[in-house]
Structure formats: C-alpha cells, structure tokens
Amino acid sequence: ITAEQLDRSVLLELRTLPDGLAEIVARHLVAADLAMAADDVELAMAHIEAARRRAGRVAAVREAAGVAAYKAGKFPEAISELRTARRMTGSNAFIPMIADCERGLGRPQKALDLIKTTNTKTLDDETRAELLIVGAGARADLGQLDAAVVTLQVPELTKLRPGTARARLQYAYSDFLAQVGRTTEAWEWMERAAASDIDGATDAAERCEEFAGIAFTEEIGSPADPAND
C-alpha cells in the first residue's frame, strides 16, 4: 500500500500536513478504500479512525469517516462527520447521504425538509439523481407511495447519459411502480435500467428475470388459459 494509490485530489489536500504524517494518513485511506471494496466495513472504519486521529482537520478524512459510518449503518456518526465535511468544503455533494441517514433514523420528514432547502441547481447529475431517490424513499417511508412515483417522474430518467446515475434512477422508479401495482410499467423501466447500467452497479438484469417470471406466472394462472377450464 502506497500513498500514490490515493486519488490525486485527496493527496493535494494532505499536502497541508507534514510529509511523514501525510504519507501515513494517505496509506490509511488507501487501506480503508481496499477494505471497503472487500466489504470489510469494520476494517475500513478502523483505518479511517487512525487517519482521523492524525488529520481530523482535513475535509477528505472527515468525508471518508462519514461515508464509512453511513455504509456501516452508524447514522448519527455519519451525519456528524458528513456535516463537518460539508462545513469544511461548502459542498452539497453530501446532502443525499445526510438525508438518507435521517431516513435510517426514522425521520423521513426531516430528510424531506433538508432536501427542500437544497439548491439542486448546484448539484451535478449524479448527486441530483441520488437526492431524488432519497426523496422518493422518504415519501414511501411516510406511506405516500404515489407521491414517491411522482417524485421520480423527472427528465433525468431519460436525459442522463447511460451509467450508474441513470440506472439507479430508473431502478428506483421501477421499484416504486411495482409497489403501487403497476407491474408492466415496472418491468419496462427495469429493462431500461438494465440497459443503462453499463457499469454493472445494480442487479437490474436479474430483476428483469424476476419480472418475467411474474408475468409468466400470471399468464399461466389467467382464467383464459385452457389449463384452467
């Protein structure tokens, strides 16, 4: 593990530290990334905590701590770290995760309130898509499934370029369509999600097979089927 494996923008942030310390912190962050990729969140958090003890005033370190806590389901800690990173950077990129943490703590209305105060025009396409998905999820948490569907009826469903953001948006839209009983439309949008998912970030292709199985079962069980006469 070497510091050079770390993203260049983070390495630039670490230049505010003494050289030896910057190297140690960078290596801990690389180790955390590798652990996260291996789904070992606890090990990742241990490395990030080691980095945080040494460089708690570096925004990238606080961001890493927030993301790791979020993925571990430690939502109060994640909110604290992500808010700190937001104050340090002025970036709204952390808003979707902060709002989703509020959902995780059983506070969907608070998530919606946070989203309403966010200027979405300042967000990039990926962050805006994530914010839409979190907002729809908060509506669903409140039992407002139809509103969740409407929340995702946005131009980004088709206008985003193929990739993870568009695939995740279409996937979420399909999920909520299925929850309100619009199975055929849900299947269509899951197929679109599978086509959009050029990075393999979702299981949309497998979900399409599930929808096909549902449709096949319904067809077999139809009163018009001679087998049922």
PDB file of C-alpha atoms in Angstrom:
ATOM      1  CA  ILE A   1       0.000   0.000   0.000  1.00  0.00           C
ATOM      2  CA  THR A   2       1.421   3.371  -1.050  1.00  0.00           C
ATOM      3  CA  ALA A   3       0.181   6.946  -0.876  1.00  0.00           C
ATOM      4  CA  GLU A   4       0.296   7.146  -4.679  1.00  0.00           C
ATOM      5  CA  GLN A   5      -2.706   4.784  -4.840  1.00  0.00           C
ATOM      6  CA  LEU A   6      -4.892   7.527  -3.376  1.00  0.00           C
ATOM      7  CA  ASP A   7      -6.967   9.879  -5.522  1.00  0.00           C
ATOM      8  CA  ARG A   8      -4.855  12.848  -6.605  1.00  0.00           C
ATOM      9  CA  SER A   9      -7.328  15.422  -5.267  1.00  0.00           C
ATOM     10  CA  VAL A  10      -7.093  13.870  -1.789  1.00  0.00           C
ATOM     11  CA  LEU A  11      -3.303  13.798  -1.978  1.00  0.00           C
ATOM     12  CA  LEU A  12      -3.384  17.519  -2.685  1.00  0.00           C
ATOM     13  CA  GLU A  13      -5.481  18.086   0.452  1.00  0.00           C
ATOM     14  CA  LEU A  14      -2.998  16.114   2.510  1.00  0.00           C
ATOM     15  CA  ARG A  15      -0.166  18.403   1.416  1.00  0.00           C
ATOM     16  CA  THR A  16      -1.130  20.675   4.326  1.00  0.00           C
ATOM     17  CA  LEU A  17       0.306  18.011   6.654  1.00  0.00           C
ATOM     18  CA  PRO A  18       3.984  17.357   7.367  1.00  0.00           C
ATOM     19  CA  ASP A  19       5.414  14.955   4.760  1.00  0.00           C
ATOM     20  CA  GLY A  20       5.768  11.938   7.036  1.00  0.00           C
ATOM     21  CA  LEU A  21       2.311  12.395   8.509  1.00  0.00           C
ATOM     22  CA  ALA A  22       0.756  12.913   5.082  1.00  0.00           C
ATOM     23  CA  GLU A  23       2.235   9.583   3.960  1.00  0.00           C
ATOM     24  CA  ILE A  24       0.815   7.714   6.970  1.00  0.00           C
ATOM     25  CA  VAL A  25      -2.655   9.239   6.598  1.00  0.00           C
ATOM     26  CA  ALA A  26      -2.694   8.574   2.860  1.00  0.00           C
ATOM     27  CA  ARG A  27      -1.797   4.916   3.366  1.00  0.00           C
ATOM     28  CA  HIS A  28      -4.541   4.519   5.971  1.00  0.00           C
ATOM     29  CA  LEU A  29      -7.066   5.982   3.498  1.00  0.00           C
ATOM     30  CA  VAL A  30      -5.883   3.641   0.736  1.00  0.00           C
ATOM     31  CA  ALA A  31      -6.193   0.695   3.128  1.00  0.00           C
ATOM     32  CA  ALA A  32      -9.699   1.861   4.007  1.00  0.00           C
ATOM     33  CA  ASP A  33     -10.662   2.009   0.321  1.00  0.00           C
ATOM     34  CA  LEU A  34      -9.372  -1.527  -0.226  1.00  0.00           C
ATOM     35  CA  ALA A  35     -11.227  -2.795   2.838  1.00  0.00           C
ATOM     36  CA  MET A  36     -14.426  -1.103   1.669  1.00  0.00           C
ATOM     37  CA  ALA A  37     -14.057  -2.717  -1.757  1.00  0.00           C
ATOM     38  CA  ALA A  38     -13.805  -6.071   0.015  1.00  0.00           C
ATOM     39  CA  ASP A  39     -16.980  -5.271   2.021  1.00  0.00           C
ATOM     40  CA  ASP A  40     -14.998  -5.202   5.267  1.00  0.00           C
ATOM     41  CA  VAL A  41     -16.560  -2.026   6.648  1.00  0.00           C
ATOM     42  CA  GLU A  42     -15.253  -2.504  10.182  1.00  0.00           C
ATOM     43  CA  LEU A  43     -11.649  -2.725   8.979  1.00  0.00           C
ATOM     44  CA  ALA A  44     -12.223   0.306   6.765  1.00  0.00           C
ATOM     45  CA  MET A  45     -13.544   2.262   9.740  1.00  0.00           C
ATOM     46  CA  ALA A  46     -10.523   1.256  11.835  1.00  0.00           C
ATOM     47  CA  HIS A  47      -8.151   2.636   9.193  1.00  0.00           C
ATOM     48  CA  ILE A  48     -10.228   5.797   8.802  1.00  0.00           C
ATOM     49  CA  GLU A  49     -10.252   6.358  12.564  1.00  0.00           C
ATOM     50  CA  ALA A  50      -6.461   6.058  12.530  1.00  0.00           C
ATOM     51  CA  ALA A  51      -6.367   8.696   9.789  1.00  0.00           C
ATOM     52  CA  ARG A  52      -8.863  10.873  11.629  1.00  0.00           C
ATOM     53  CA  ARG A  53      -6.802  10.879  14.833  1.00  0.00           C
ATOM     54  CA  ARG A  54      -3.869  12.237  12.848  1.00  0.00           C
ATOM     55  CA  ALA A  55      -5.640  14.547  10.391  1.00  0.00           C
ATOM     56  CA  GLY A  56      -9.077  15.446  11.712  1.00  0.00           C
ATOM     57  CA  ARG A  57      -8.920  18.891  10.116  1.00  0.00           C
ATOM     58  CA  VAL A  58      -8.633  17.529   6.575  1.00  0.00           C
ATOM     59  CA  ALA A  59     -12.019  17.505   4.842  1.00  0.00           C
ATOM     60  CA  ALA A  60     -11.296  14.354   2.813  1.00  0.00           C
ATOM     61  CA  VAL A  61     -10.619  12.439   6.030  1.00  0.00           C
ATOM     62  CA  ARG A  62     -13.899  13.578   7.595  1.00  0.00           C
ATOM     63  CA  GLU A  63     -15.729  12.704   4.388  1.00  0.00           C
ATOM     64  CA  ALA A  64     -14.211   9.216   4.401  1.00  0.00           C
ATOM     65  CA  ALA A  65     -15.254   8.789   8.039  1.00  0.00           C
ATOM     66  CA  GLY A  66     -18.807   9.856   7.202  1.00  0.00           C
ATOM     67  CA  VAL A  67     -19.123   7.558   4.199  1.00  0.00           C
ATOM     68  CA  ALA A  68     -17.787   4.577   6.138  1.00  0.00           C
ATOM     69  CA  ALA A  69     -20.161   5.225   9.044  1.00  0.00           C
ATOM     70  CA  TYR A  70     -23.049   5.576   6.575  1.00  0.00           C
ATOM     71  CA  LYS A  71     -22.255   2.235   4.946  1.00  0.00           C
ATOM     72  CA  ALA A  72     -21.965   0.641   8.392  1.00  0.00           C
ATOM     73  CA  GLY A  73     -25.420   1.932   9.350  1.00  0.00           C
ATOM     74  CA  LYS A  74     -23.997   4.177  12.072  1.00  0.00           C
ATOM     75  CA  PHE A  75     -26.216   7.067  11.066  1.00  0.00           C
ATOM     76  CA  PRO A  76     -25.692   9.562  13.932  1.00  0.00           C
ATOM     77  CA  GLU A  77     -21.936   9.321  13.469  1.00  0.00           C
ATOM     78  CA  ALA A  78     -22.303   9.577   9.695  1.00  0.00           C
ATOM     79  CA  ILE A  79     -24.437  12.726   9.956  1.00  0.00           C
ATOM     80  CA  SER A  80     -21.908  14.361  12.266  1.00  0.00           C
ATOM     81  CA  GLU A  81     -18.936  13.587  10.028  1.00  0.00           C
ATOM     82  CA  LEU A  82     -20.675  14.478   6.759  1.00  0.00           C
ATOM     83  CA  ARG A  83     -21.960  17.774   8.163  1.00  0.00           C
ATOM     84  CA  THR A  84     -18.430  18.595   9.258  1.00  0.00           C
ATOM     85  CA  ALA A  85     -17.095  17.769   5.794  1.00  0.00           C
ATOM     86  CA  ARG A  86     -19.813  19.954   4.284  1.00  0.00           C
ATOM     87  CA  ARG A  87     -18.901  22.893   6.519  1.00  0.00           C
ATOM     88  CA  MET A  88     -15.234  22.489   5.621  1.00  0.00           C
ATOM     89  CA  THR A  89     -15.779  22.287   1.871  1.00  0.00           C
ATOM     90  CA  GLY A  90     -19.036  24.169   1.278  1.00  0.00           C
ATOM     91  CA  SER A  91     -20.110  21.287  -0.960  1.00  0.00           C
ATOM     92  CA  ASN A  92     -23.680  19.970  -1.201  1.00  0.00           C
ATOM     93  CA  ALA A  93     -22.460  16.621  -2.504  1.00  0.00           C
ATOM     94  CA  PHE A  94     -23.031  15.089   0.940  1.00  0.00           C
ATOM     95  CA  ILE A  95     -26.714  16.066   1.171  1.00  0.00           C
ATOM     96  CA  PRO A  96     -28.126  12.789  -0.267  1.00  0.00           C
ATOM     97  CA  MET A  97     -26.249  10.712   2.314  1.00  0.00           C
ATOM     98  CA  ILE A  98     -27.163  13.042   5.171  1.00  0.00           C
ATOM     99  CA  ALA A  99     -30.831  12.923   4.141  1.00  0.00           C
ATOM    100  CA  ASP A 100     -30.696   9.136   3.827  1.00  0.00           C
ATOM    101  CA  CYS A 101     -29.214   8.941   7.329  1.00  0.00           C
ATOM    102  CA  GLU A 102     -32.270  10.847   8.575  1.00  0.00           C
ATOM    103  CA  ARG A 103     -34.413   8.166   6.929  1.00  0.00           C
ATOM    104  CA  GLY A 104     -32.311   5.488   8.587  1.00  0.00           C
ATOM    105  CA  LEU A 105     -33.019   7.117  11.948  1.00  0.00           C
ATOM    106  CA  GLY A 106     -36.767   7.010  11.254  1.00  0.00           C
ATOM    107  CA  ARG A 107     -37.037  10.713  10.410  1.00  0.00           C
ATOM    108  CA  PRO A 108     -38.257  10.836   6.784  1.00  0.00           C
ATOM    109  CA  GLN A 109     -39.894  14.237   7.187  1.00  0.00           C
ATOM    110  CA  LYS A 110     -36.591  15.683   8.358  1.00  0.00           C
ATOM    111  CA  ALA A 111     -34.972  14.196   5.256  1.00  0.00           C
ATOM    112  CA  LEU A 112     -37.582  15.913   3.065  1.00  0.00           C
ATOM    113  CA  ASP A 113     -37.081  19.210   4.882  1.00  0.00           C
ATOM    114  CA  LEU A 114     -33.344  19.023   4.218  1.00  0.00           C
ATOM    115  CA  ILE A 115     -33.930  18.241   0.542  1.00  0.00           C
ATOM    116  CA  LYS A 116     -36.322  21.194   0.188  1.00  0.00           C
ATOM    117  CA  THR A 117     -33.667  23.609   1.431  1.00  0.00           C
ATOM    118  CA  THR A 118     -31.060  22.332  -1.028  1.00  0.00           C
ATOM    119  CA  ASN A 119     -30.403  24.279  -4.215  1.00  0.00           C
ATOM    120  CA  THR A 120     -30.408  21.369  -6.674  1.00  0.00           C
ATOM    121  CA  LYS A 121     -29.052  23.612  -9.443  1.00  0.00           C
ATOM    122  CA  THR A 122     -25.677  23.479  -7.705  1.00  0.00           C
ATOM    123  CA  LEU A 123     -25.566  19.666  -7.841  1.00  0.00           C
ATOM    124  CA  ASP A 124     -24.005  17.505 -10.511  1.00  0.00           C
ATOM    125  CA  ASP A 125     -26.153  14.934 -12.305  1.00  0.00           C
ATOM    126  CA  GLU A 126     -25.131  12.017 -10.092  1.00  0.00           C
ATOM    127  CA  THR A 127     -25.773  13.859  -6.828  1.00  0.00           C
ATOM    128  CA  ARG A 128     -29.106  15.197  -8.049  1.00  0.00           C
ATOM    129  CA  ALA A 129     -30.191  11.685  -9.052  1.00  0.00           C
ATOM    130  CA  GLU A 130     -29.276  10.339  -5.602  1.00  0.00           C
ATOM    131  CA  LEU A 131     -31.187  13.175  -3.940  1.00  0.00           C
ATOM    132  CA  LEU A 132     -34.294  12.337  -5.999  1.00  0.00           C
ATOM    133  CA  ILE A 133     -34.044   8.672  -4.984  1.00  0.00           C
ATOM    134  CA  VAL A 134     -33.696   9.564  -1.293  1.00  0.00           C
ATOM    135  CA  GLY A 135     -36.640  11.962  -1.547  1.00  0.00           C
ATOM    136  CA  ALA A 136     -38.816   9.294  -3.125  1.00  0.00           C
ATOM    137  CA  GLY A 137     -37.758   6.847  -0.418  1.00  0.00           C
ATOM    138  CA  ALA A 138     -38.732   9.346   2.275  1.00  0.00           C
ATOM    139  CA  ARG A 139     -42.168   9.710   0.689  1.00  0.00           C
ATOM    140  CA  ALA A 140     -42.535   5.944   0.719  1.00  0.00           C
ATOM    141  CA  ASP A 141     -41.462   5.840   4.382  1.00  0.00           C
ATOM    142  CA  LEU A 142     -44.382   8.173   5.103  1.00  0.00           C
ATOM    143  CA  GLY A 143     -46.760   5.820   3.273  1.00  0.00           C
ATOM    144  CA  GLN A 144     -47.016   8.170   0.280  1.00  0.00           C
ATOM    145  CA  LEU A 145     -46.226   5.660  -2.465  1.00  0.00           C
ATOM    146  CA  ASP A 146     -47.996   7.558  -5.241  1.00  0.00           C
ATOM    147  CA  ALA A 147     -46.014  10.659  -4.290  1.00  0.00           C
ATOM    148  CA  ALA A 148     -42.822   8.580  -4.409  1.00  0.00           C
ATOM    149  CA  VAL A 149     -43.627   7.619  -8.000  1.00  0.00           C
ATOM    150  CA  VAL A 150     -44.334  11.238  -8.943  1.00  0.00           C
ATOM    151  CA  THR A 151     -41.080  12.373  -7.313  1.00  0.00           C
ATOM    152  CA  LEU A 152     -39.127  10.291  -9.821  1.00  0.00           C
ATOM    153  CA  GLN A 153     -41.091  11.346 -12.897  1.00  0.00           C
ATOM    154  CA  VAL A 154     -38.335  13.716 -13.959  1.00  0.00           C
ATOM    155  CA  PRO A 155     -36.493  14.423 -17.227  1.00  0.00           C
ATOM    156  CA  GLU A 156     -33.346  12.842 -15.766  1.00  0.00           C
ATOM    157  CA  LEU A 157     -34.963   9.404 -16.167  1.00  0.00           C
ATOM    158  CA  THR A 158     -34.076   9.527 -19.850  1.00  0.00           C
ATOM    159  CA  LYS A 159     -31.847  12.579 -20.283  1.00  0.00           C
ATOM    160  CA  LEU A 160     -28.945  11.466 -18.100  1.00  0.00           C
ATOM    161  CA  ARG A 161     -26.182   9.721 -20.005  1.00  0.00           C
ATOM    162  CA  PRO A 162     -26.035   5.898 -19.681  1.00  0.00           C
ATOM    163  CA  GLY A 163     -24.276   4.915 -16.492  1.00  0.00           C
ATOM    164  CA  THR A 164     -24.766   4.378 -12.782  1.00  0.00           C
ATOM    165  CA  ALA A 165     -26.800   7.529 -12.056  1.00  0.00           C
ATOM    166  CA  ARG A 166     -29.388   6.897 -14.766  1.00  0.00           C
ATOM    167  CA  ALA A 167     -29.546   3.180 -13.992  1.00  0.00           C
ATOM    168  CA  ARG A 168     -30.123   3.811 -10.268  1.00  0.00           C
ATOM    169  CA  LEU A 169     -32.813   6.400 -11.004  1.00  0.00           C
ATOM    170  CA  GLN A 170     -34.659   4.094 -13.396  1.00  0.00           C
ATOM    171  CA  TYR A 171     -34.229   1.166 -10.995  1.00  0.00           C
ATOM    172  CA  ALA A 172     -35.786   3.139  -8.127  1.00  0.00           C
ATOM    173  CA  TYR A 173     -38.633   4.318 -10.361  1.00  0.00           C
ATOM    174  CA  SER A 174     -39.317   0.716 -11.367  1.00  0.00           C
ATOM    175  CA  ASP A 175     -39.353  -0.359  -7.716  1.00  0.00           C
ATOM    176  CA  PHE A 176     -41.954   2.227  -6.738  1.00  0.00           C
ATOM    177  CA  LEU A 177     -44.091   1.443  -9.798  1.00  0.00           C
ATOM    178  CA  ALA A 178     -44.102  -2.189  -8.671  1.00  0.00           C
ATOM    179  CA  GLN A 179     -45.110  -1.176  -5.152  1.00  0.00           C
ATOM    180  CA  VAL A 180     -48.199   0.642  -6.444  1.00  0.00           C
ATOM    181  CA  GLY A 181     -49.177  -2.335  -8.595  1.00  0.00           C
ATOM    182  CA  ARG A 182     -48.080  -1.019 -11.999  1.00  0.00           C
ATOM    183  CA  THR A 183     -46.175  -4.209 -12.769  1.00  0.00           C
ATOM    184  CA  THR A 184     -45.974  -3.930 -16.556  1.00  0.00           C
ATOM    185  CA  GLU A 185     -44.537  -0.407 -16.375  1.00  0.00           C
ATOM    186  CA  ALA A 186     -42.197  -1.512 -13.608  1.00  0.00           C
ATOM    187  CA  TRP A 187     -40.857  -4.284 -15.836  1.00  0.00           C
ATOM    188  CA  GLU A 188     -40.348  -1.853 -18.722  1.00  0.00           C
ATOM    189  CA  TRP A 189     -38.390   0.568 -16.555  1.00  0.00           C
ATOM    190  CA  MET A 190     -36.297  -2.206 -15.023  1.00  0.00           C
ATOM    191  CA  GLU A 191     -35.333  -3.243 -18.548  1.00  0.00           C
ATOM    192  CA  ARG A 192     -34.318   0.347 -19.218  1.00  0.00           C
ATOM    193  CA  ALA A 193     -32.296   0.341 -16.013  1.00  0.00           C
ATOM    194  CA  ALA A 194     -30.507  -2.832 -17.122  1.00  0.00           C
ATOM    195  CA  ALA A 195     -29.665  -1.212 -20.473  1.00  0.00           C
ATOM    196  CA  SER A 196     -28.446   1.959 -18.738  1.00  0.00           C
ATOM    197  CA  ASP A 197     -26.301   0.074 -16.238  1.00  0.00           C
ATOM    198  CA  ILE A 198     -23.140  -0.102 -18.325  1.00  0.00           C
ATOM    199  CA  ASP A 199     -21.014  -0.201 -15.162  1.00  0.00           C
ATOM    200  CA  GLY A 200     -22.807  -3.158 -13.564  1.00  0.00           C
ATOM    201  CA  ALA A 201     -23.697  -1.137 -10.477  1.00  0.00           C
ATOM    202  CA  THR A 202     -27.151  -2.688  -9.960  1.00  0.00           C
ATOM    203  CA  ASP A 203     -28.841  -6.073 -10.235  1.00  0.00           C
ATOM    204  CA  ALA A 204     -31.319  -4.716 -12.800  1.00  0.00           C
ATOM    205  CA  ALA A 205     -30.721  -7.590 -15.227  1.00  0.00           C
ATOM    206  CA  GLU A 206     -31.599 -10.153 -12.548  1.00  0.00           C
ATOM    207  CA  ARG A 207     -34.667  -8.138 -11.546  1.00  0.00           C
ATOM    208  CA  CYS A 208     -35.848  -8.209 -15.159  1.00  0.00           C
ATOM    209  CA  GLU A 209     -35.823 -12.002 -14.976  1.00  0.00           C
ATOM    210  CA  GLU A 210     -37.944 -11.817 -11.818  1.00  0.00           C
ATOM    211  CA  PHE A 211     -40.474  -9.596 -13.579  1.00  0.00           C
ATOM    212  CA  ALA A 212     -40.534 -12.029 -16.488  1.00  0.00           C
ATOM    213  CA  GLY A 213     -41.295 -14.842 -14.039  1.00  0.00           C
ATOM    214  CA  ILE A 214     -44.154 -12.852 -12.519  1.00  0.00           C
ATOM    215  CA  ALA A 215     -45.624 -12.160 -15.940  1.00  0.00           C
ATOM    216  CA  PHE A 216     -45.282 -15.820 -16.904  1.00  0.00           C
ATOM    217  CA  THR A 217     -47.000 -16.958 -13.698  1.00  0.00           C
ATOM    218  CA  GLU A 218     -49.845 -14.506 -14.252  1.00  0.00           C
ATOM    219  CA  GLU A 219     -50.264 -15.744 -17.806  1.00  0.00           C
ATOM    220  CA  ILE A 220     -50.409 -19.381 -16.698  1.00  0.00           C
ATOM    221  CA  GLY A 221     -52.893 -18.509 -13.963  1.00  0.00           C
ATOM    222  CA  SER A 222     -55.152 -16.480 -16.252  1.00  0.00           C
ATOM    223  CA  PRO A 223     -58.815 -17.593 -16.385  1.00  0.00           C
ATOM    224  CA  ALA A 224     -58.488 -17.565 -20.157  1.00  0.00           C
ATOM    225  CA  ASP A 225     -55.872 -20.289 -20.020  1.00  0.00           C
ATOM    226  CA  PRO A 226     -57.345 -23.617 -21.247  1.00  0.00           C
ATOM    227  CA  ALA A 227     -55.473 -25.391 -18.477  1.00  0.00           C
ATOM    228  CA  ASN A 228     -57.819 -23.735 -16.018  1.00  0.00           C
ATOM    229  CA  ASP A 229     -61.030 -24.916 -17.728  1.00  0.00           C
TER     230      ASP A 229
END
